[in-house]
Coordinates of C-alpha atoms in Angstrom, one line a residue:
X809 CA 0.0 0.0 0.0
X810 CA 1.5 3.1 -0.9
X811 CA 2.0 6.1 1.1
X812 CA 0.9 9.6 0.4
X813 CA 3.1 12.0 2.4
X814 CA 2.7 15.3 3.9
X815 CA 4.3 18.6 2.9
X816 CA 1.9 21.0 3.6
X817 CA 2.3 21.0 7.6
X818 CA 4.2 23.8 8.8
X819 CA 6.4 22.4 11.5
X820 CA 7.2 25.5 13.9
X821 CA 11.2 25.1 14.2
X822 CA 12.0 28.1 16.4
X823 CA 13.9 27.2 19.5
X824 CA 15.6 24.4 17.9
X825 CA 18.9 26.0 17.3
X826 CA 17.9 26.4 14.1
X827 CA 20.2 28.3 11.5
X828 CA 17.3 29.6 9.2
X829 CA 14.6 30.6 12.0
X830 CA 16.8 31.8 15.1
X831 CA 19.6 33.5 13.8
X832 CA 17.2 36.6 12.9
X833 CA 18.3 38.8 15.2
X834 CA 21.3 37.9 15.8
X835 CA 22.4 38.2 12.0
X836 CA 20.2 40.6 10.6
X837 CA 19.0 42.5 13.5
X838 CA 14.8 41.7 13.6
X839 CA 13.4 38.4 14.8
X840 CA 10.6 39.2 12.5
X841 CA 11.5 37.6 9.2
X842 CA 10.1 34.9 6.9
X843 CA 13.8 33.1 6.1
X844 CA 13.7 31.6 2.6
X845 CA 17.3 31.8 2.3
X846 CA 19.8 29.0 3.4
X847 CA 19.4 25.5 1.5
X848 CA 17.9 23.7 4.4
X849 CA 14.0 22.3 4.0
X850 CA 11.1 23.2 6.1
X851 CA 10.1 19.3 5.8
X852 CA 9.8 16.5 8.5
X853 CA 11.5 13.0 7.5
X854 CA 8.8 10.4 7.0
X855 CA 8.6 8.1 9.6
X856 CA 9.9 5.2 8.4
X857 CA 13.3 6.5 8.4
X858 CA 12.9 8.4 12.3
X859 CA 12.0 5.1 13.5
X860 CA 15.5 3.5 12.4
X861 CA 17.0 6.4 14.1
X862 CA 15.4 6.1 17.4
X863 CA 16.5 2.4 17.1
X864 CA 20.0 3.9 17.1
X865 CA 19.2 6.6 19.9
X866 CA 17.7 4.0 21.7
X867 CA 20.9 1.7 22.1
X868 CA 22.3 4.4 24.1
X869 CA 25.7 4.3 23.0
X870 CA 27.5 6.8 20.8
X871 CA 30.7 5.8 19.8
X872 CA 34.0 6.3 17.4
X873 CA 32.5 4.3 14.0
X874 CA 33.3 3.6 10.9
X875 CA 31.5 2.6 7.8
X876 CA 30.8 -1.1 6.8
X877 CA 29.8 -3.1 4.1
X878 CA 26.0 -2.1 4.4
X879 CA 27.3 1.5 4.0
X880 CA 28.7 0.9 0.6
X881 CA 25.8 -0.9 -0.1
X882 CA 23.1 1.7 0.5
X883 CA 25.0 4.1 -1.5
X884 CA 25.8 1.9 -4.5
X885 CA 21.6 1.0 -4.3
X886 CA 20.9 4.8 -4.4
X887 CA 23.4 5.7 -7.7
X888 CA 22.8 2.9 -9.6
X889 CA 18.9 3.0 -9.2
X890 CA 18.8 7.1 -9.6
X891 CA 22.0 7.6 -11.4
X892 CA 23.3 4.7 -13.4
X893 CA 26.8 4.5 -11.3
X894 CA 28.1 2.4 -8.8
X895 CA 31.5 3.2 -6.7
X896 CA 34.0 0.9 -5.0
X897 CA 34.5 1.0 -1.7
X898 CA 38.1 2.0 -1.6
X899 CA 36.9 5.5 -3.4
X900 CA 35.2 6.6 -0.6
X901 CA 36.7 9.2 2.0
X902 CA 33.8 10.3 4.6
X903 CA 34.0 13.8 5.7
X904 CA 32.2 16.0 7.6
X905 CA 29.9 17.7 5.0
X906 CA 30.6 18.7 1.4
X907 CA 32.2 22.3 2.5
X908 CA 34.6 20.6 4.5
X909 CA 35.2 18.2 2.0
X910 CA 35.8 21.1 -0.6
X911 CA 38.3 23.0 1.5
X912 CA 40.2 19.8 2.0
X913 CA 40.2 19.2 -1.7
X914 CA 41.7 22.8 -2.4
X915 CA 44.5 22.0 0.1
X916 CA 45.1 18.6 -1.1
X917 CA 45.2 19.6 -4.8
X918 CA 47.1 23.5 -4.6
X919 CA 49.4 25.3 -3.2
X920 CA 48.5 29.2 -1.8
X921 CA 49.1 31.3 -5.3
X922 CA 47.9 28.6 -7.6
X923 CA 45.0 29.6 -9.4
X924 CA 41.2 28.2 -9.0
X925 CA 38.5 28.7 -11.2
X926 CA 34.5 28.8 -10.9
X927 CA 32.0 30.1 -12.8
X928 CA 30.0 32.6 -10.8
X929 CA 26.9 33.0 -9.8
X930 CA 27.7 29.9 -8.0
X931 CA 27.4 28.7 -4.1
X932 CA 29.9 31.5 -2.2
X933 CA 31.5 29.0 -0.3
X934 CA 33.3 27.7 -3.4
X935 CA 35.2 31.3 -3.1
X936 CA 35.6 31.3 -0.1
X937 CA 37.6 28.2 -0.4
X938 CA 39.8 29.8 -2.3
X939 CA 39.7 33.1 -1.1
X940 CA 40.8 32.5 2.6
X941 CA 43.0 29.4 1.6
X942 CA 45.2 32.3 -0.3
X943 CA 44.4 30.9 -3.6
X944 CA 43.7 32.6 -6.9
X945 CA 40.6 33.0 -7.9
X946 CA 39.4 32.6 -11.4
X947 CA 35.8 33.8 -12.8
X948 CA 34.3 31.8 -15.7
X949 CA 31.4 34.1 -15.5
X950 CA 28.3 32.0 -16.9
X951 CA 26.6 33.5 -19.9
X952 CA 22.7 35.1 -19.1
X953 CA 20.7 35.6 -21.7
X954 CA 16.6 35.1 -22.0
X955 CA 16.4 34.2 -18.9
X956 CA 19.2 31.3 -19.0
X957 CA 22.4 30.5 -18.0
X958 CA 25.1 28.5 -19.9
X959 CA 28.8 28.4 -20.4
X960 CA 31.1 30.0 -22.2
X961 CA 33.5 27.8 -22.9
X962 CA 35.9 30.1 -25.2
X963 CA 36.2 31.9 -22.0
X964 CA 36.6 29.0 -19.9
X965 CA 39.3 27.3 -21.8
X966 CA 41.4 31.0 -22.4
X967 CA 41.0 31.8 -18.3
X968 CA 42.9 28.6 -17.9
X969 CA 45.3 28.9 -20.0
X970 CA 46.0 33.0 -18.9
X971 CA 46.3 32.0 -15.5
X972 CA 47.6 28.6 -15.3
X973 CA 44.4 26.9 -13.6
X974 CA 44.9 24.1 -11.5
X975 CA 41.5 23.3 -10.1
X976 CA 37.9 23.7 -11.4
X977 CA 35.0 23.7 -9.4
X978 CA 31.7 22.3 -10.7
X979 CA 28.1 22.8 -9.6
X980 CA 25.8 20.6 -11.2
X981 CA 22.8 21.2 -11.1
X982 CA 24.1 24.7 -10.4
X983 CA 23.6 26.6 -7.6
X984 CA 21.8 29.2 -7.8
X985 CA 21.0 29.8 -11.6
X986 CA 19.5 25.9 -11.2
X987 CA 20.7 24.8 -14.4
X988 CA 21.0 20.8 -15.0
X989 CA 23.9 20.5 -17.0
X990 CA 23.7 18.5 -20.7
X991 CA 25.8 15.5 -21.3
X992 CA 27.3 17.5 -23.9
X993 CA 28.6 20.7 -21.5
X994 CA 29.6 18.0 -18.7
X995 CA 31.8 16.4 -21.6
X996 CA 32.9 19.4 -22.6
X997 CA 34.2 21.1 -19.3
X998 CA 35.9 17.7 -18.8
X999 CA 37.6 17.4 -21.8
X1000 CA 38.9 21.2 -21.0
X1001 CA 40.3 20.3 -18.3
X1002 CA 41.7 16.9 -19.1
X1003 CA 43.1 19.1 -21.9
X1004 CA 44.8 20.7 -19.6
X1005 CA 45.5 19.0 -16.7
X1006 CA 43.4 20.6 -14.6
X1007 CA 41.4 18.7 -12.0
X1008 CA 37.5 18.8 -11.6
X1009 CA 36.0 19.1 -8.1
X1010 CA 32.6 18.1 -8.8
X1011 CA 29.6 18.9 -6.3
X1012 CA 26.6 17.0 -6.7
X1013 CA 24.8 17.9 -3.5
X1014 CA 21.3 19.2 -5.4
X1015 CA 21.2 15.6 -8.1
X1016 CA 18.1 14.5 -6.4
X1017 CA 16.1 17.5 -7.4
X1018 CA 15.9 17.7 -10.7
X1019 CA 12.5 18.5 -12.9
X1020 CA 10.0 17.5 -15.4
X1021 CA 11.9 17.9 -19.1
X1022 CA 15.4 17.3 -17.6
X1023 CA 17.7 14.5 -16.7
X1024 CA 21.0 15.0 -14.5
X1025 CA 23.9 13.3 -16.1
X1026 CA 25.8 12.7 -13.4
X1027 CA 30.0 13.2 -13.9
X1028 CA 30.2 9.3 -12.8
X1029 CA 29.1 8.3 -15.2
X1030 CA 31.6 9.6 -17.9
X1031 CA 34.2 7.5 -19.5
X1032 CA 37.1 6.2 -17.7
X1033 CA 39.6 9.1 -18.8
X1034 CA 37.1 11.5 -16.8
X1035 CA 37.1 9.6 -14.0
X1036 CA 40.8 9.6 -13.1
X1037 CA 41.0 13.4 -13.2
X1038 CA 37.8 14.1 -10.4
X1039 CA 37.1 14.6 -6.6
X1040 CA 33.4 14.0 -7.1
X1041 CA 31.2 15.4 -3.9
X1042 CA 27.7 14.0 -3.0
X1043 CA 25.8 14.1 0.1
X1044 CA 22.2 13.0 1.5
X1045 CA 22.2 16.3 3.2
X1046 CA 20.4 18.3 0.3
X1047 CA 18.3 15.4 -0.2
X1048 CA 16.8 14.3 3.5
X1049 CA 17.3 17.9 5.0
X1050 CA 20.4 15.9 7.3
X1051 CA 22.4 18.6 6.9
X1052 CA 23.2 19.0 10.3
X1053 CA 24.5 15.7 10.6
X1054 CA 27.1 16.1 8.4
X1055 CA 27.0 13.8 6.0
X1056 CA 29.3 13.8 2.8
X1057 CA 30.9 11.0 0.4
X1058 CA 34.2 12.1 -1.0
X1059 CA 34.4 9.4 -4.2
X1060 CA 38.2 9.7 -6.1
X1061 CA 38.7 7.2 -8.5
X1062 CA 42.6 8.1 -9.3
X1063 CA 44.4 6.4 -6.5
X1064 CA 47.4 9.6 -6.6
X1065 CA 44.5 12.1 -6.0
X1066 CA 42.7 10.0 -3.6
X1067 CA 46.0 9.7 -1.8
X1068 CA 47.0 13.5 -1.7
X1069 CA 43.0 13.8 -0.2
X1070 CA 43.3 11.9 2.5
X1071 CA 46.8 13.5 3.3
X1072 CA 45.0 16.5 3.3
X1073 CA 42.1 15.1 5.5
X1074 CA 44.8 13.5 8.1
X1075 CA 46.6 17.0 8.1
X1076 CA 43.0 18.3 9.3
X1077 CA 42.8 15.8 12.3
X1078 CA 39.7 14.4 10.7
X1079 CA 39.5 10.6 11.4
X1080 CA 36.2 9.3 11.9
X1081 CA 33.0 10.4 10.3
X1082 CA 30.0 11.7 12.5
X1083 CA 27.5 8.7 13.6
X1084 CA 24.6 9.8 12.9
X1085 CA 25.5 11.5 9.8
X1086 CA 26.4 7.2 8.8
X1087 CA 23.4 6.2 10.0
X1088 CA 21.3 9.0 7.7
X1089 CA 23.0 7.7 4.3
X1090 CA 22.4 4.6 5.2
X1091 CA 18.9 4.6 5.9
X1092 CA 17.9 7.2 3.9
X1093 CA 19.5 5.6 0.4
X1094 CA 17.6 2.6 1.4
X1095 CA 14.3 4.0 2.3
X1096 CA 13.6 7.0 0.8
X1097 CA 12.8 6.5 -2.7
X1098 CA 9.3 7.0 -2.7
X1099 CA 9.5 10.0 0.1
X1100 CA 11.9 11.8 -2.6
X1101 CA 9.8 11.2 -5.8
X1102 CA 7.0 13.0 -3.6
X1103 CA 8.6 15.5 -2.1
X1104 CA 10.4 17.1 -5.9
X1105 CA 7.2 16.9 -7.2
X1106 CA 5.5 19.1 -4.1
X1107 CA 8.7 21.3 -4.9
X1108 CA 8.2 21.5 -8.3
X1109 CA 4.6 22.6 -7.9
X1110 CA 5.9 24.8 -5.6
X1111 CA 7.8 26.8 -8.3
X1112 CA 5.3 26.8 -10.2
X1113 CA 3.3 28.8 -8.1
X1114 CA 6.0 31.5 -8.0
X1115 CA 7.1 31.4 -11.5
X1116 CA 2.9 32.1 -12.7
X1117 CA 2.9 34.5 -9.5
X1118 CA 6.0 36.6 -10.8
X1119 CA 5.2 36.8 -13.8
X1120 CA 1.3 38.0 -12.9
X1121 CA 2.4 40.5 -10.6
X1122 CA 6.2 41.1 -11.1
X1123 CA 6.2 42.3 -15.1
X1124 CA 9.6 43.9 -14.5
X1125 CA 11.4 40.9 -13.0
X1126 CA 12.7 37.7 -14.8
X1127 CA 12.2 34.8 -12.9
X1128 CA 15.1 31.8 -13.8
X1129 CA 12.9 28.9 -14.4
X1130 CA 15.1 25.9 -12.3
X1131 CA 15.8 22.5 -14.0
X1132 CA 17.2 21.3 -10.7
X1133 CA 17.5 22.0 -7.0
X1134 CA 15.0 23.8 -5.1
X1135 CA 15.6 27.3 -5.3
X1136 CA 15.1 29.7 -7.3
X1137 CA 16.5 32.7 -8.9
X1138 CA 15.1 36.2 -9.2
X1139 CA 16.4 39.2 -11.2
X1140 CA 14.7 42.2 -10.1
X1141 CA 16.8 44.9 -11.9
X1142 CA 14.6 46.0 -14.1
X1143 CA 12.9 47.7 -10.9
X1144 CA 15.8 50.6 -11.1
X1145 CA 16.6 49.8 -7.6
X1146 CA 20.0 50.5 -5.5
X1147 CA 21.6 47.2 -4.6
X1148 CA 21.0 48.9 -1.3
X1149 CA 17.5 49.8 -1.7
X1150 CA 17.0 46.0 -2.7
X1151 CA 18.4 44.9 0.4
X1152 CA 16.2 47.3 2.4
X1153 CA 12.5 46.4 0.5
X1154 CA 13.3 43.0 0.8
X1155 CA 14.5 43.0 4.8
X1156 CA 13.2 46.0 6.0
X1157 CA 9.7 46.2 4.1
X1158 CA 8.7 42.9 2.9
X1159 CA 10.4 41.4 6.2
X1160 CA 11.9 38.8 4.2
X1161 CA 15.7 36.7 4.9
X1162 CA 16.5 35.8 1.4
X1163 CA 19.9 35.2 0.4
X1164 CA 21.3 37.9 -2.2
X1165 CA 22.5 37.9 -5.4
X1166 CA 25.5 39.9 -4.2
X1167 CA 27.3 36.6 -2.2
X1168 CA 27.1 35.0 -5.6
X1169 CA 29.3 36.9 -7.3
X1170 CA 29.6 40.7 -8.3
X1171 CA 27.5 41.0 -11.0
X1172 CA 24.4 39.6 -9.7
X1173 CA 23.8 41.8 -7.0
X1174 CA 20.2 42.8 -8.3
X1175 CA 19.2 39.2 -7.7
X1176 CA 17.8 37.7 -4.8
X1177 CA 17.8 33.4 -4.0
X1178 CA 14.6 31.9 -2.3
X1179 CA 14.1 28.6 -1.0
X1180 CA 11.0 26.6 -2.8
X1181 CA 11.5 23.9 -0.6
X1182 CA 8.8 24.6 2.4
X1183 CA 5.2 24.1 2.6
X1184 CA 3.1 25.8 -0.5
X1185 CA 1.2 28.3 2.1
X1186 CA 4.9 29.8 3.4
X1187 CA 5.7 30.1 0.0
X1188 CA 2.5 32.3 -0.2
X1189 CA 3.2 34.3 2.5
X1190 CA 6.6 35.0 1.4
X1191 CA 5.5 36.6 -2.3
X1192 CA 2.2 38.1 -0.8
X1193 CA 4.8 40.2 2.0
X1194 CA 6.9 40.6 -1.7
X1195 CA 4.0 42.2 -3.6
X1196 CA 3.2 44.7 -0.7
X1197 CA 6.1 46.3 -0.8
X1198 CA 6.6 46.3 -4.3
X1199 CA 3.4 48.6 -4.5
X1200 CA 4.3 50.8 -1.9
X1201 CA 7.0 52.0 -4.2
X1202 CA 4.4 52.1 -7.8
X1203 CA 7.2 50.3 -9.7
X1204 CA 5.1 48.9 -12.0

C-alpha cells in the first residue's frame, strides 16, 4: 500500500537551534523575518526513516564508528537505481559535509598562489575556499541571456590557460541559476580540463532535485579518462534535510589524487565520520525512494506557483525557471533599484531573509535566492509580503 506523504504541515522550528529561523536577530538584526534563504528544508523526515533512528538513539551508546559493508551498499543502491553509477569502496573518503570536504580538496590539490576557477553566480562557499585558503581565484562568468544560463567555454578554456588553472569547481545542477547540465557541456568542461591538466571538483549535492523535461547526467558516469581526473562530492544532506548531521561521500577514483585527499584530510585531524550522519546515508539511500519522488514533485509545484505569480504581478522581474535543486532565482533589476535599496524592500519592508545575489558573485547583485522547498502556504506568505512592498514604491 502506498503512502501519500505530507508537505503542507508547517512544523514551527524556532527554539531548535535552528540556523534559518533563530539566527534573525542575531544576524540581521529583527526576529521578524520569513527566512527563505539557506538550503535547508522546512520538511519533516517520514517516519519510516525516524524510526531507524530512534533504534539507534535507543541503544544508548555513541561511539567512534566507521563505515561497513552495508554502507557501501546503501549508497551503490541509491546511484545505480537514480544515477546509473556504482562506486568501490576504496573511493570513498567520509567527511564531515561537502564544505569541509571542498576546503580539504583545495589543500590537497594546490598550493597558496595557484590559481582556481569557478563560474559565478555559483554557491559562495566555493570562493571562499579559495579566497581564505590564499588561492587565486578565477571567474568563468556564466553567460545570461533570455532568462538562462550556460557556459562560455571560449572563456573558460582562455582563463585557464592566462592563468595557469589548476582546479575547477563544478556545480551541477548549479547553484543558484538551477541549471541541470547536458551531457554535452559535462563532456565538454571535462575534456577542457583533461586538456589541460586541470582537476574537476565536482559537487553534486542538489542531483536529487531535478525537474520535469530534464535528466542530471551525473560526472560518474563519464568515461574512464574523466574519472581519473575528479574529486566527485555527494551528500544525503540536500536530499533528507540531514544537513546537520554532516553527511558527505568524498568518491576519487585516481588512486594519486585520492591519496593527496586523504593526506590532506589526516593533516586536518579528521578521522572518523559523524555517527549519525552514517546512519542517515544509510537509511535514507535505502528507504527514501518513494518519500523523494513525492517531495520534488511538491517542490516542483511549488515553483510553479511562483514562476505564474512573478510573472502576474512582477512584469519587471525575470524569474530563472530551475531545471534542478529547489531554489530559485530572481532578477529584479529592471525595478531601477539601488543594490542597497533592494536589500532594504526586501529586509526591512517585505520582512523577508532571502539570500542575495550579491554573495554569488559581483554581477548579480540585483538578484535575490529563495528557497521553494517549504510548505506551499509559506511560500505564499513570502510573495504576498513581496507584492506589498513592491506597490508601496508604484514600480510597475
Amino acid at each position: 500500500m502506498s503512502v501519500t506523504y505530507d508537505f503542507d504541515t508547517v512544523i514551527d522550528r524556532r527554539g531548535t537551534d535552528c540556523l534559518k529561523y533563530d539566527f534573525g536577530m542575531k544576524r540581521k538584526g529583527r526576529d521578524d523575518l520569513l527566512p527563505l534563504w539557506v538550503a535547508d528544508m522546512d520538511f519533516r523526515l517520514p517516519d519510516e526513516i525516524l524510526a531507524e533512528f530512534h533504534k539507534r538513539i535507543d541503544h544508548g551508546i555513541f561511539g567512534y564508528s566507521d563505515p561497513l559493508d552495508d554502507y557501501y551498499a546503501a549508497l551503490n543502491r541509491w546511484f545505480s537505481g537514480h544515477f546509473g553509477y556504482t562506486v568501490k569502496p576504496e573511493w570513498v573518503t567520509l567527511g564531515a559535509g561537502i564544505v569541509y570536504g571542498i576546503f580539504t580538496a583545495i589543500h590537497a590539490y594546490t598550493q597558496p598562489g595557484d590559481a582556481v576557477m569557478i563560474s559565478q553566480p555559483v554557491y559562495y562557499p566555493f570562493c571562499d575556499s579559495i579566497v581564505t585558503n590564499d588561492r587565486k581565484l578565477v571567474n568563468n562568468q556564466l553567460h545570461f541571456e533570455d532568462g538562462k544560463y550556460s557556459f562560455d567555454f571560449e572563456d573558460f578554456e582562455q582563463k585557464i590557460i592566462d592563468n595557469d588553472v589548476k582546479v575547477y569547481i563544478l556545480c551541477n545542477p548549479h547553484n543558484p541559476v538551477g541549471r541541470v547540465w547536458t551531457k554535452d557541456e559535462i563532456t565538454k568542461v571535462a575534456d577542457i580540463c583533461l586538456k589541460h591538466g586541470v582537476i574537476v571538483m565536482c559537487d553534486e549535492i542538489h542531483a536529487d532535485f531535478v525537474y520535469t523535461g530534464h535528466q542530471l547526467t551525473s560526472y560518474m558516469t563519464l568515461p574512464e579518462k574523466y574519472l581519473q581526473n575528479v574529486c566527485y562530492f555527494v551528500s544525503p544532506g540536500k536530499t533528507f534535510n540531514v544537513a546537520g548531521l554532516q553527511p558527505s561521500n568524498i568518491i576519487i577514483p585516481n588512486e594519486e589524487l585520492r591519496k593527496k585527499y586523504r593526506r590532506a584530510n589526516d593533516q586536518a585531524g579528521y578521522s572518523n565520520a559523524p555517527i549519525f550522519g552514517m546512519l542517515a546515508t544509510k537509511v535514507c539511500y535505502t528507504l527514501g525512494d518513494e518519500w523523494v519522488r513525492q517531495l520534488v514533485a511538491y517542490i516542483e509545484k511549488n515553483i510553479a506557483w511562483i514562476e505564474e505569480f512573478v510573472r502576474e504581478n512582477f512584469p519587471k522581474a525575470v524569474f530563472v525557471k530551475p531545471e534542478g535543486t529547489y531554489l530559485v532565482w530572481i532578477d529584479f533589476s529592471g525595478y531601477g533599484f539601488t543594490d542597497d535599496e533592494l536589500e532594504h524592500l526586501m529586509l526591512e519592508e517585505a520582512k523577508l531573509w532571502l539570500d542575495s545575489g550579491k554573495i554569488f558573485g559581483p554581477e548579480t547583485a540585483q538578484f535575490e535566492r529563495f528557497n521553494a522547498a517549504c510548505p506551499l502556504v509559506t511560500v505564499k506568505q513570502c510573495f504576498t509580503q513581496l507584492k506589498e512592498a513592491f506597490d508601496k514604491h508604484n514600480k510597475w
